[in-house]
PDB file of C-alpha atoms in Angstrom:
ATOM      1  CA  ILE F 241      95.455 137.119  -8.213  1.00 84.00           C
ATOM      2  CA  PHE F 242      97.920 137.024 -11.299  1.00 88.00           C
ATOM      3  CA  SER F 243      99.466 135.018 -13.674  1.00 91.00           C
ATOM      4  CA  PHE F 244     102.764 135.364 -15.777  1.00 91.00           C
ATOM      5  CA  ALA F 245     104.756 133.073 -17.950  1.00 91.00           C
ATOM      6  CA  GLY F 246     108.245 133.323 -19.520  1.00 88.00           C
ATOM      7  CA  GLY F 247     110.001 132.127 -22.594  1.00 81.00           C
ATOM      8  CA  SER F 248     109.043 131.394 -26.050  1.00 76.00           C
ATOM      9  CA  SER F 249     105.825 129.794 -26.614  1.00 82.00           C
ATOM     10  CA  SER F 250     105.209 129.047 -22.656  1.00 87.00           C
ATOM     11  CA  SER F 251     101.521 129.671 -21.786  1.00 90.00           C
ATOM     12  CA  ILE F 252      98.896 130.083 -18.890  1.00 88.00           C
ATOM     13  CA  THR F 253      95.376 130.013 -18.396  1.00 91.00           C
ATOM     14  CA  LEU F 254      93.896 131.026 -14.827  1.00 89.00           C
ATOM     15  CA  THR F 255      90.719 130.318 -13.089  1.00 90.00           C
ATOM     16  CA  TYR F 256      89.762 131.368  -9.420  1.00 84.00           C
ATOM     17  CA  GLY F 257      87.378 131.385  -6.963  1.00 82.00           C
ATOM     18  CA  LEU F 258      86.823 132.895  -3.515  1.00 79.00           C
ATOM     19  CA  THR F 259      89.275 130.869  -1.722  1.00 81.00           C
ATOM     20  CA  SER F 260      91.615 129.066  -4.226  1.00 87.00           C
ATOM     21  CA  PHE F 261      93.163 129.368  -7.739  1.00 93.00           C
ATOM     22  CA  CYS F 262      94.014 127.018 -10.472  1.00 94.00           C
ATOM     23  CA  ALA F 263      96.307 127.355 -13.352  1.00 95.00           C
ATOM     24  CA  MET F 264      97.137 124.974 -16.448  1.00 95.00           C
ATOM     25  CA  GLY F 265      99.409 125.640 -19.809  1.00 95.00           C
ATOM     26  CA  ASN F 266     102.510 124.539 -21.088  1.00 94.00           C
ATOM     27  CA  VAL F 267     106.100 125.903 -20.453  1.00 95.00           C
ATOM     28  CA  ALA F 268     108.421 125.617 -23.438  1.00 92.00           C
ATOM     29  CA  ALA F 269     111.638 123.947 -23.318  1.00 92.00           C
ATOM     30  CA  ASN F 270     114.848 126.334 -23.413  1.00 89.00           C
ATOM     31  CA  PRO F 271     118.236 125.287 -23.734  1.00 87.00           C
ATOM     32  CA  THR F 272     119.264 128.232 -21.043  1.00 85.00           C
ATOM     33  CA  TYR F 273     116.246 127.285 -18.455  1.00 83.00           C
ATOM     34  CA  ILE F 274     114.746 130.572 -18.815  1.00 86.00           C
ATOM     35  CA  SER F 275     111.336 129.377 -19.414  1.00 91.00           C
ATOM     36  CA  TYR F 276     108.572 129.481 -16.727  1.00 93.00           C
ATOM     37  CA  ALA F 277     104.969 130.071 -15.660  1.00 94.00           C
ATOM     38  CA  GLY F 278     103.358 130.626 -12.662  1.00 94.00           C
ATOM     39  CA  ALA F 279     100.382 132.355 -10.398  1.00 94.00           C
ATOM     40  CA  GLY F 280     100.194 134.069  -7.317  1.00 93.00           C
ATOM     41  CA  PHE F 281      98.415 136.741  -5.256  1.00 90.00           C
ATOM     42  CA  SER F 282      99.536 140.110  -3.830  1.00 87.00           C
ATOM     43  CA  VAL F 283      99.792 140.066   0.125  1.00 89.00           C
ATOM     44  CA  ASN F 284      98.534 142.596   2.297  1.00 79.00           C
ATOM     45  CA  GLN F 285      96.288 144.410  -0.424  1.00 74.00           C
ATOM     46  CA  PRO F 286      93.235 146.265   0.250  1.00 69.00           C
ATOM     47  CA  THR F 287      90.185 144.591  -0.891  1.00 70.00           C
ATOM     48  CA  SER F 288      88.862 146.446  -3.542  1.00 64.00           C
ATOM     49  CA  SER F 289      87.220 145.492  -7.268  1.00 65.00           C
ATOM     50  CA  SER F 290      90.013 147.726  -8.707  1.00 65.00           C
ATOM     51  CA  GLY F 291      92.660 146.507  -7.002  1.00 64.00           C
ATOM     52  CA  GLY F 292      95.316 148.899  -5.546  1.00 66.00           C
ATOM     53  CA  PRO F 293      99.008 148.588  -4.192  1.00 68.00           C
ATOM     54  CA  ALA F 294     100.177 145.816  -1.925  1.00 68.00           C
ATOM     55  CA  ASP F 295     101.765 146.978   1.142  1.00 79.00           C
ATOM     56  CA  LEU F 296     104.568 145.041   2.580  1.00 88.00           C
ATOM     57  CA  LEU F 297     103.924 142.277   4.897  1.00 89.00           C
ATOM     58  CA  ALA F 298     106.552 140.855   7.164  1.00 91.00           C
ATOM     59  CA  ILE F 299     106.578 137.265   8.024  1.00 90.00           C
ATOM     60  CA  ASN F 300     107.019 136.497  11.139  1.00 91.00           C
ATOM     61  CA  ALA F 301     106.358 132.925  11.603  1.00 94.00           C
ATOM     62  CA  LYS F 302     108.774 129.964  11.567  1.00 96.00           C
ATOM     63  CA  VAL F 303     106.890 127.679   8.819  1.00 97.00           C
ATOM     64  CA  MET F 304     104.195 127.901   6.146  1.00 97.00           C
ATOM     65  CA  THR F 305     101.668 125.437   5.314  1.00 98.00           C
ATOM     66  CA  VAL F 306     100.813 125.041   1.508  1.00 97.00           C
ATOM     67  CA  SER F 307      97.803 123.343   0.338  1.00 97.00           C
ATOM     68  CA  PHE F 308      97.711 122.212  -3.551  1.00 97.00           C
ATOM     69  CA  THR F 309      96.853 120.028  -5.892  1.00 96.00           C
ATOM     70  CA  ASN F 310      99.400 119.066  -8.870  1.00 96.00           C
ATOM     71  CA  PRO F 311      97.366 116.591 -10.979  1.00 92.00           C
ATOM     72  CA  GLY F 312      99.981 116.667 -13.793  1.00 85.00           C
ATOM     73  CA  ASN F 313     103.060 115.914 -11.040  1.00 92.00           C
ATOM     74  CA  SER F 314     104.477 118.891 -12.911  1.00 93.00           C
ATOM     75  CA  PRO F 315     107.831 120.205 -11.252  1.00 96.00           C
ATOM     76  CA  LEU F 316     106.395 122.929  -8.684  1.00 97.00           C
ATOM     77  CA  ARG F 317     107.747 125.369  -6.392  1.00 97.00           C
ATOM     78  CA  ILE F 318     106.080 127.833  -3.914  1.00 98.00           C
ATOM     79  CA  GLN F 319     107.739 131.355  -3.932  1.00 97.00           C
ATOM     80  CA  MET F 320     107.621 134.574  -1.837  1.00 97.00           C
ATOM     81  CA  ASN F 321     108.696 137.846  -2.990  1.00 95.00           C
ATOM     82  CA  ASP F 322     109.815 141.192  -1.797  1.00 92.00           C
ATOM     83  CA  PRO F 323     109.668 144.778  -3.499  1.00 87.00           C
ATOM     84  CA  ALA F 324     112.966 144.665  -4.589  1.00 90.00           C
ATOM     85  CA  ASN F 325     111.963 141.442  -6.471  1.00 88.00           C
ATOM     86  CA  ASN F 326     114.082 138.925  -4.310  1.00 93.00           C
ATOM     87  CA  ASN F 327     112.409 135.484  -4.885  1.00 95.00           C
ATOM     88  CA  TRP F 328     112.789 132.903  -2.416  1.00 97.00           C
ATOM     89  CA  CYS F 329     111.306 129.599  -3.578  1.00 97.00           C
ATOM     90  CA  TYR F 330     111.304 125.687  -2.290  1.00 97.00           C
ATOM     91  CA  ASP F 331     110.443 122.598  -4.446  1.00 96.00           C
ATOM     92  CA  ILE F 332     107.122 121.174  -3.496  1.00 96.00           C
ATOM     93  CA  SER F 333     107.233 119.031  -6.729  1.00 93.00           C
ATOM     94  CA  ASN F 334     107.372 115.626  -4.744  1.00 91.00           C
ATOM     95  CA  ALA F 335     105.386 116.789  -1.681  1.00 94.00           C
ATOM     96  CA  THR F 336     102.203 115.609  -0.877  1.00 94.00           C
ATOM     97  CA  SER F 337      99.450 118.477  -0.029  1.00 97.00           C
ATOM     98  CA  PRO F 338      99.258 119.850   2.542  1.00 97.00           C
ATOM     99  CA  VAL F 339     103.142 120.381   3.035  1.00 97.00           C
ATOM    100  CA  THR F 340     104.991 122.068   5.843  1.00 98.00           C
ATOM    101  CA  ILE F 341     107.730 124.072   5.082  1.00 98.00           C
ATOM    102  CA  PRO F 342     110.463 125.604   7.668  1.00 98.00           C
ATOM    103  CA  LEU F 343     110.430 129.133   6.480  1.00 97.00           C
ATOM    104  CA  THR F 344     114.369 128.894   6.478  1.00 96.00           C
ATOM    105  CA  LEU F 345     114.375 126.069   4.133  1.00 97.00           C
ATOM    106  CA  PHE F 346     113.244 129.051   1.303  1.00 97.00           C
ATOM    107  CA  ASN F 347     116.312 129.892  -0.841  1.00 97.00           C
ATOM    108  CA  THR F 348     117.022 132.483  -3.524  1.00 96.00           C
ATOM    109  CA  HIS F 349     118.270 129.471  -5.590  1.00 95.00           C
ATOM    110  CA  CYS F 350     116.013 126.665  -4.507  1.00 92.00           C
ATOM    111  CA  TRP F 351     116.782 124.227  -7.029  1.00 90.00           C
ATOM    112  CA  ASP F 352     120.369 124.025  -5.632  1.00 91.00           C
ATOM    113  CA  SER F 353     120.322 125.799  -2.240  1.00 90.00           C
ATOM    114  CA  SER F 354     123.276 127.754  -3.141  1.00 94.00           C
ATOM    115  CA  GLY F 355     121.849 131.116  -2.768  1.00 95.00           C
ATOM    116  CA  THR F 356     120.357 133.226   0.312  1.00 96.00           C
ATOM    117  CA  SER F 357     117.804 131.721   2.896  1.00 96.00           C
ATOM    118  CA  PHE F 358     114.889 133.621   4.079  1.00 96.00           C
ATOM    119  CA  THR F 359     114.891 135.092   6.987  1.00 95.00           C
ATOM    120  CA  PRO F 360     111.607 135.110   8.977  1.00 94.00           C
ATOM    121  CA  GLY F 361     110.744 138.902   9.579  1.00 93.00           C
ATOM    122  CA  THR F 362     111.322 140.034   6.262  1.00 94.00           C
ATOM    123  CA  PRO F 363     108.612 141.857   4.520  1.00 94.00           C
ATOM    124  CA  ILE F 364     107.374 140.322   1.317  1.00 95.00           C
ATOM    125  CA  THR F 365     104.486 141.439  -1.176  1.00 92.00           C
ATOM    126  CA  SER F 366     103.632 138.436  -3.062  1.00 94.00           C
ATOM    127  CA  ILE F 367     103.366 134.505  -2.831  1.00 95.00           C
ATOM    128  CA  GLN F 368     103.325 132.224  -5.903  1.00 96.00           C
ATOM    129  CA  LEU F 369     103.367 128.863  -7.444  1.00 96.00           C
ATOM    130  CA  VAL F 370     105.987 128.472 -10.195  1.00 96.00           C
ATOM    131  CA  VAL F 371     106.456 125.794 -12.740  1.00 96.00           C
ATOM    132  CA  PRO F 372     109.975 125.984 -13.707  1.00 95.00           C
ATOM    133  CA  GLY F 373     111.212 125.297 -17.384  1.00 92.00           C
ATOM    134  CA  ASP F 374     113.601 122.556 -18.721  1.00 92.00           C
ATOM    135  CA  SER F 375     116.484 122.623 -21.142  1.00 91.00           C
ATOM    136  CA  ILE F 376     115.108 119.843 -23.325  1.00 93.00           C
ATOM    137  CA  VAL F 377     111.384 119.026 -22.557  1.00 92.00           C
ATOM    138  CA  ASN F 378     108.320 120.749 -22.868  1.00 93.00           C
ATOM    139  CA  ARG F 379     106.388 120.775 -19.552  1.00 93.00           C
ATOM    140  CA  SER F 380     102.450 120.561 -19.642  1.00 94.00           C
ATOM    141  CA  TYR F 381     100.840 121.499 -15.996  1.00 95.00           C
ATOM    142  CA  SER F 382      98.133 121.819 -13.916  1.00 95.00           C
ATOM    143  CA  PHE F 383      97.852 122.939 -10.511  1.00 96.00           C
ATOM    144  CA  CYS F 384      95.680 124.570  -7.869  1.00 95.00           C
ATOM    145  CA  LEU F 385      96.839 126.547  -4.462  1.00 95.00           C
ATOM    146  CA  LEU F 386      94.075 126.115  -1.979  1.00 95.00           C
ATOM    147  CA  GLY F 387      95.697 127.900   1.258  1.00 94.00           C
ATOM    148  CA  ILE F 388      98.508 128.896   2.877  1.00 95.00           C
ATOM    149  CA  THR F 389      99.038 129.419   6.533  1.00 95.00           C
ATOM    150  CA  PHE F 390     101.737 130.747   8.716  1.00 95.00           C
ATOM    151  CA  GLN F 391     102.950 129.317  12.026  1.00 95.00           C
TER     152      GLN F 391
END
């Protein structure tokens, strides 16, 4: 499990248990929309107290079901990443948990669907929840990832 934040004055605090993790903080406003914060986990990684490299995991499914909480009602995206740092995301800001998402709806530009759609069978290395920044308003957030299943 890892956390990340980008943009001046963005912050994140991460807590986690055996089966879930939670994050809270602030995403600072940025006129070019380059601020963000998120938390995620590596897939197909050996269990070890010292971590280790994640192996690729080909997602040969049709849908992903995500269970989460978003008590601050912040904008929220679920994202899958590959080793070349391609990111496919889907906006779950207004979704009710659990939400089931066809994998082909994940897109490299999920904010306007102008990018490339995810192709089932594509290998990934991590899955993340991301709070995108805004050009004018600072965004406080609090979310928890409770579980993910593929079918």
